[in-house]
PDB file of C-alpha atoms in Angstrom:
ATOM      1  CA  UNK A 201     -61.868  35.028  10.032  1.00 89.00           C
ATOM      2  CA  UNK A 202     -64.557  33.065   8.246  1.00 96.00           C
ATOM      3  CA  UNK A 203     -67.971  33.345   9.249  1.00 97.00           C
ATOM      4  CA  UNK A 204     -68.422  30.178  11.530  1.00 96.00           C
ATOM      5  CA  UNK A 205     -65.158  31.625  13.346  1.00 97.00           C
ATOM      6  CA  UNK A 206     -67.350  35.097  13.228  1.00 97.00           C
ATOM      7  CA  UNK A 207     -70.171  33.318  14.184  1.00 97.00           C
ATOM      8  CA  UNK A 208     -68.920  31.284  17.274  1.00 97.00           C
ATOM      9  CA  UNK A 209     -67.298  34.462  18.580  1.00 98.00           C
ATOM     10  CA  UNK A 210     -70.240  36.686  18.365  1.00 98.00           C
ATOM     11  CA  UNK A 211     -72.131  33.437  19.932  1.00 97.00           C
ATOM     12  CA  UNK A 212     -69.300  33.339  23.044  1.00 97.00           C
ATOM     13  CA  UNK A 213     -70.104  37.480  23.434  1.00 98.00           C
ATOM     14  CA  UNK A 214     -73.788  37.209  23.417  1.00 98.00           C
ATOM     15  CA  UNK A 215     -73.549  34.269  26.300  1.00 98.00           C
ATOM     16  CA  UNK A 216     -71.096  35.859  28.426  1.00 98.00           C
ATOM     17  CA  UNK A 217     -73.094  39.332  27.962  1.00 98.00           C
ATOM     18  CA  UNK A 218     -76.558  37.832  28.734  1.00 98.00           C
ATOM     19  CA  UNK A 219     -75.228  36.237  31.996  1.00 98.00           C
ATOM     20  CA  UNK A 220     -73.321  38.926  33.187  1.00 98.00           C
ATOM     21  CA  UNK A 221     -76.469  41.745  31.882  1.00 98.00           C
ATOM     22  CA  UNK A 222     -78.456  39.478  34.117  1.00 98.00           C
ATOM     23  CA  UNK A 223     -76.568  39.481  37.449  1.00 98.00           C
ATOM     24  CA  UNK A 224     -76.418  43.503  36.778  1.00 98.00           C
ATOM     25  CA  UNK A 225     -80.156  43.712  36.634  1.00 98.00           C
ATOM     26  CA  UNK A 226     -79.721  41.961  40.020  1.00 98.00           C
ATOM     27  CA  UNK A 227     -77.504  44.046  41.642  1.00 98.00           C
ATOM     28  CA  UNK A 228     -79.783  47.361  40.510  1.00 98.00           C
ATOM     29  CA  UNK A 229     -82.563  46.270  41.932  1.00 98.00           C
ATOM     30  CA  UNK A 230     -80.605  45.306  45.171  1.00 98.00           C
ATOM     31  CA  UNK A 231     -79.511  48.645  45.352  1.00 98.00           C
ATOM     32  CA  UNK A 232     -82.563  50.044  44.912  1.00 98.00           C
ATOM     33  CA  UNK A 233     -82.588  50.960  40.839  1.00 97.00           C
ATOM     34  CA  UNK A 234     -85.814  48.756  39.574  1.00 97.00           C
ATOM     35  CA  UNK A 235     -85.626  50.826  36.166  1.00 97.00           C
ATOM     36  CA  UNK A 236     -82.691  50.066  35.449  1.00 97.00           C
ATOM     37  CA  UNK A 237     -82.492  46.965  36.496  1.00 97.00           C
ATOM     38  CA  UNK A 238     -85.081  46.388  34.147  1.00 98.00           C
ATOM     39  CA  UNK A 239     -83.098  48.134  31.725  1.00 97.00           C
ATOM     40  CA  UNK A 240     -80.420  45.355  32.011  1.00 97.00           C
ATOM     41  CA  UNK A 241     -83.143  42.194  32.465  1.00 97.00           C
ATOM     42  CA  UNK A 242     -84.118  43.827  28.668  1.00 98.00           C
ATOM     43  CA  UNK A 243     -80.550  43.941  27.424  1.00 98.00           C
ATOM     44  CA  UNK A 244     -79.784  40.038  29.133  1.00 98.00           C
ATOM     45  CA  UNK A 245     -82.693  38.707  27.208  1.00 98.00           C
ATOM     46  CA  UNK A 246     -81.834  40.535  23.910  1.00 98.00           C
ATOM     47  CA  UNK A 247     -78.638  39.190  24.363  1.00 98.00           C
ATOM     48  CA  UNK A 248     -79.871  35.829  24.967  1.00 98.00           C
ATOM     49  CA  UNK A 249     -82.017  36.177  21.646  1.00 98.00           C
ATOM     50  CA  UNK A 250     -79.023  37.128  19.645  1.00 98.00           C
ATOM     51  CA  UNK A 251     -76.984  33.669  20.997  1.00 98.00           C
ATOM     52  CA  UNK A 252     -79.922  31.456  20.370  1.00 98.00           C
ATOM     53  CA  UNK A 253     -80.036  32.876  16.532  1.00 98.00           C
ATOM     54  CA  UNK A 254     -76.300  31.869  16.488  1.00 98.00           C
ATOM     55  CA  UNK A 255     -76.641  28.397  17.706  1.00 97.00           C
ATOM     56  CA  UNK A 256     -78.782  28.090  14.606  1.00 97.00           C
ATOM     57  CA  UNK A 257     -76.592  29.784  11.818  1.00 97.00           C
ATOM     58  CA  UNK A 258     -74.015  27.529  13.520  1.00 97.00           C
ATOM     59  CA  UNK A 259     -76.071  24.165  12.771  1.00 97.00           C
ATOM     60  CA  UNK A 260     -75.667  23.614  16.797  1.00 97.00           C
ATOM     61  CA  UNK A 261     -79.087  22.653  17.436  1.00 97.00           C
ATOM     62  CA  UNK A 262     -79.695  18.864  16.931  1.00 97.00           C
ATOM     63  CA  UNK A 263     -82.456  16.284  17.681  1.00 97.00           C
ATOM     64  CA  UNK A 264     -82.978  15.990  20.953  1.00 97.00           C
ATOM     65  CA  UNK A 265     -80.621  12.423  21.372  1.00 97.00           C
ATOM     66  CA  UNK A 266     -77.734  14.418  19.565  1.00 98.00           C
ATOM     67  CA  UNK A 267     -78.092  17.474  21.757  1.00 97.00           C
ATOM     68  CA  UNK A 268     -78.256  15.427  24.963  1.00 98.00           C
ATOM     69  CA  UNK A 269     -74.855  13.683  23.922  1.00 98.00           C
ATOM     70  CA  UNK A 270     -73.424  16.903  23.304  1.00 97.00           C
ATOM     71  CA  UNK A 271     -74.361  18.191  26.541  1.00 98.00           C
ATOM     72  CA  UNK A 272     -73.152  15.295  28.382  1.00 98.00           C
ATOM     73  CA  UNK A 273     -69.319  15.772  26.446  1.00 98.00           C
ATOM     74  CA  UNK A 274     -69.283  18.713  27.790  1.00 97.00           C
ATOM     75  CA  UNK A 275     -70.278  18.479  30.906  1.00 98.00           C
ATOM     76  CA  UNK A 276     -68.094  15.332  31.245  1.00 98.00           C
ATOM     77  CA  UNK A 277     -65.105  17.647  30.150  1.00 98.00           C
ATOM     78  CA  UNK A 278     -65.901  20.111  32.655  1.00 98.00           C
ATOM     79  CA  UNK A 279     -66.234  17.906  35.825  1.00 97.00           C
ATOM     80  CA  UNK A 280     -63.312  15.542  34.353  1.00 98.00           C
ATOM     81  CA  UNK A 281     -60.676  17.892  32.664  1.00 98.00           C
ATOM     82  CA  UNK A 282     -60.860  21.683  33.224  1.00 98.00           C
ATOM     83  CA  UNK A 283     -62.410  21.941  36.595  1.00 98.00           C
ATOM     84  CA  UNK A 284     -60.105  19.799  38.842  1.00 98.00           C
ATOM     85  CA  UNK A 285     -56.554  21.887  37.674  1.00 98.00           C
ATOM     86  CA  UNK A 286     -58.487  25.579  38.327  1.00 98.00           C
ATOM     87  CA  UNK A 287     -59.324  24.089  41.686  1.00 98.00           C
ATOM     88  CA  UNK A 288     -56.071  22.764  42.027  1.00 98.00           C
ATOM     89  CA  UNK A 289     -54.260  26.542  40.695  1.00 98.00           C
ATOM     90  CA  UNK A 290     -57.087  27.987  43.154  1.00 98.00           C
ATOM     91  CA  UNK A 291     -56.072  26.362  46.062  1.00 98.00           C
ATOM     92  CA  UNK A 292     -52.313  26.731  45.565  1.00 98.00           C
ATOM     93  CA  UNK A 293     -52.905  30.386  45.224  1.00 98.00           C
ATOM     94  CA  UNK A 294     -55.180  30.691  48.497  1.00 98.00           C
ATOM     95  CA  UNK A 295     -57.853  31.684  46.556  1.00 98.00           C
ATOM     96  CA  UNK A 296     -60.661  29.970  48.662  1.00 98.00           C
ATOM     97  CA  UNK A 297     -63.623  31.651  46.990  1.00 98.00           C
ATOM     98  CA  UNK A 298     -62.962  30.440  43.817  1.00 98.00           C
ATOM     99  CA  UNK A 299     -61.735  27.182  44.843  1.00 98.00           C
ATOM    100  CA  UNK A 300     -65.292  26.806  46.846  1.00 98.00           C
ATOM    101  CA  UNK A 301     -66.502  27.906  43.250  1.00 98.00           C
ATOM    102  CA  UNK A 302     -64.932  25.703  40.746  1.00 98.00           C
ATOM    103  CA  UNK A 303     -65.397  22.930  43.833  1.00 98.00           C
ATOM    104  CA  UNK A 304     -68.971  23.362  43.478  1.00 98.00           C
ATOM    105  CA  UNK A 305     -69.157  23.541  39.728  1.00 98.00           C
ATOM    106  CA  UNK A 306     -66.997  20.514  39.043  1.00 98.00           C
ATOM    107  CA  UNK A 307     -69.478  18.337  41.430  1.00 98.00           C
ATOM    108  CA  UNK A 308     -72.732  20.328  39.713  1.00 98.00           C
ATOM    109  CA  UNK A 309     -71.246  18.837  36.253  1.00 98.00           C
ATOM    110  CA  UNK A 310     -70.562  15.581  36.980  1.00 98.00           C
ATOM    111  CA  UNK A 311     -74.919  15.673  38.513  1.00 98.00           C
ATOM    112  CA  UNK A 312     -75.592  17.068  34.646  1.00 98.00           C
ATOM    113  CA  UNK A 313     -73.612  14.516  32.865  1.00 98.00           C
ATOM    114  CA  UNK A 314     -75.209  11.744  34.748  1.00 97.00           C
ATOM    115  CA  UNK A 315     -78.711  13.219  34.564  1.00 97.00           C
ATOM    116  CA  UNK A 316     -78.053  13.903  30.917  1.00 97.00           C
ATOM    117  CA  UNK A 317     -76.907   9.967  30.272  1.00 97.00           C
ATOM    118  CA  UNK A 318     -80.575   9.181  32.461  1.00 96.00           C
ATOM    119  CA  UNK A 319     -82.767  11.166  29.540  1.00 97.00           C
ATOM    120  CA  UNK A 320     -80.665  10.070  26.522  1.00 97.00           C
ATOM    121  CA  UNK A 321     -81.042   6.473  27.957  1.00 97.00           C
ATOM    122  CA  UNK A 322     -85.310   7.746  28.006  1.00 96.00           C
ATOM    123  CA  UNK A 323     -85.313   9.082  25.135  1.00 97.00           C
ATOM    124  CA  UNK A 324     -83.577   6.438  22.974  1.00 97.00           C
ATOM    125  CA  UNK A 325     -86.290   4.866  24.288  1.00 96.00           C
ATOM    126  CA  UNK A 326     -88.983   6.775  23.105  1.00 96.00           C
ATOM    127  CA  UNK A 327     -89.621   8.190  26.756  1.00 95.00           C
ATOM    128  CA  UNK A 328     -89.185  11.441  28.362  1.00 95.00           C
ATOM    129  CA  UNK A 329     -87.283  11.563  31.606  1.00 90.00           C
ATOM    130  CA  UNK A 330     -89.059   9.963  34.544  1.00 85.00           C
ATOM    131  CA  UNK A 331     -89.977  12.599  37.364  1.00 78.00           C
ATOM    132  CA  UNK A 332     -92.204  15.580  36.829  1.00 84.00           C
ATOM    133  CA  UNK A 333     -90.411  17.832  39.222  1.00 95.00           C
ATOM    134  CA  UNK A 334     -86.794  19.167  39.019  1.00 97.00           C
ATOM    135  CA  UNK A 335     -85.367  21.354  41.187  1.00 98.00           C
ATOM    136  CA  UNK A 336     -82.131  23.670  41.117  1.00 98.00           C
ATOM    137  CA  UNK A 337     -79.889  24.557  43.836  1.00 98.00           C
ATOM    138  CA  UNK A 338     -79.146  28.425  43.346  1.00 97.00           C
ATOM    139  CA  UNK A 339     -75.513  28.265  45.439  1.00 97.00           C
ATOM    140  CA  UNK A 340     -73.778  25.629  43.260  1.00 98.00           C
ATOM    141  CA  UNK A 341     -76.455  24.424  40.402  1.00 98.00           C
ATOM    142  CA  UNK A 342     -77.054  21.448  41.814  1.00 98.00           C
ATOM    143  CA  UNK A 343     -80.293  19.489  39.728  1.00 98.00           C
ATOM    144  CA  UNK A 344     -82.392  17.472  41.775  1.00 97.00           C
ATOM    145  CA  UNK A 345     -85.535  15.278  40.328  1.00 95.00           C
ATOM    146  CA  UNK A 346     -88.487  14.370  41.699  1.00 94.00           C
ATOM    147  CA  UNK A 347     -87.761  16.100  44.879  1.00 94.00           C
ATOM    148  CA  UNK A 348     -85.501  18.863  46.650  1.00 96.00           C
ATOM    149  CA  UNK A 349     -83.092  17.305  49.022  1.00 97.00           C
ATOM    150  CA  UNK A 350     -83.052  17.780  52.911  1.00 97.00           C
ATOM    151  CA  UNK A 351     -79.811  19.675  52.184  1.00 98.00           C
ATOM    152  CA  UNK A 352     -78.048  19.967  48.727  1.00 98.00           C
ATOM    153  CA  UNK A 353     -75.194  17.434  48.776  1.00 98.00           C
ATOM    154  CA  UNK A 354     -72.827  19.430  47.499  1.00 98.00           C
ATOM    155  CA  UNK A 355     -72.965  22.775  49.186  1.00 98.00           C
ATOM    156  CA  UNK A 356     -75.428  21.808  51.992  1.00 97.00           C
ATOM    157  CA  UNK A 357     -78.331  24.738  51.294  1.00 97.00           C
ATOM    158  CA  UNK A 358     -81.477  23.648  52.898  1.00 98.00           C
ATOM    159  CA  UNK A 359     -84.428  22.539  50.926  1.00 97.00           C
ATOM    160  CA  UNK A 360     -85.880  25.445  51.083  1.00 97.00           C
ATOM    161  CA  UNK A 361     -83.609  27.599  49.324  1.00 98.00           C
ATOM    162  CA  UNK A 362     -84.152  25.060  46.142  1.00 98.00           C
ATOM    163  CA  UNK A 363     -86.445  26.065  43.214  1.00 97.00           C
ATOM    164  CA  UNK A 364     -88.888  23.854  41.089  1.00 97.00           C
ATOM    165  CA  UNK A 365     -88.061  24.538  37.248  1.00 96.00           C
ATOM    166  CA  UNK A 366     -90.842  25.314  35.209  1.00 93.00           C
TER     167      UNK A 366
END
């Protein structure tokens, strides 16, 4: 393989290692093993570090206008294209958890397309988004600005349960 094909392998390892290092540091300290829990939150963000100097040797770090158009494509293909038939398999299969999953996901993406279209619109205009405040939904990644909802509208957590982004 050449060495962008090297490259955006290693960079598809590193992600899927620092998400899944992360939940593991989660689950330790849940069950009560804060050492090594911190032993994975270490390994998560080294793994992290190692995917962000990827994105770089790829050339997959843009201005800010071409990075915001790239994250709207792919959000758009998410929500529009690969989410609805894995919901679709899901359901046909009686698999209810993932089908709640993918549900949620699909109707998180299409929120981070649109939000994504709202900054590139700001910053073609020389502006940063409006709204100081955002605000994640930790069930199904909902992204709220300005405010948290009463109840997430797309898997109905109460406000509370939201957290502001710093």
């Amino acid at each position: 393989m050449s060495t962008d094909e090297n490259a955006r392998h290693a960079y598809a390892g590193e992600s899927q290692a620092n998400r899944k290092y992360a939940v593991f540091a989660e689950k330790a300290a849940a069950e009560g093993y804060p050492t090594v829990a911190k032993l994975f939150r270490a390994a998560s963000e080294a793994e992290a570090v190692h995917a962000k100097r990827l994105l770089f040797v790829l050339s997959a770090v843009g201005s800010t206008e071409e990075n915001l158009k790239g994250a709207m494509e792919g959000e758009n293909y998410e929500f529009m294209e690969m989410y609805p038939p894995y919901v679709e398999e899901a359901k046909k299969e009686r698999k209810n958890e993932a089908s709640i999953v993918f549900t949620h996901a699909m109707k998180a993406e299409e929120v981070h397309a649109n939000l994504y279209l709202q900054a590139l619109e700001s910053v073609r205009g020389g502006q940063d988004l409006e709204g100081e405040k955002i605000y994640l939904c930790p069930v199904c990644g909902n992204i709220e600005i300005g405010q948290a909802p009463e109840k997430c509208p797309i898997c109905g957590v109460p406000e509370r349960m939201f957290r502001e982004v710093q």
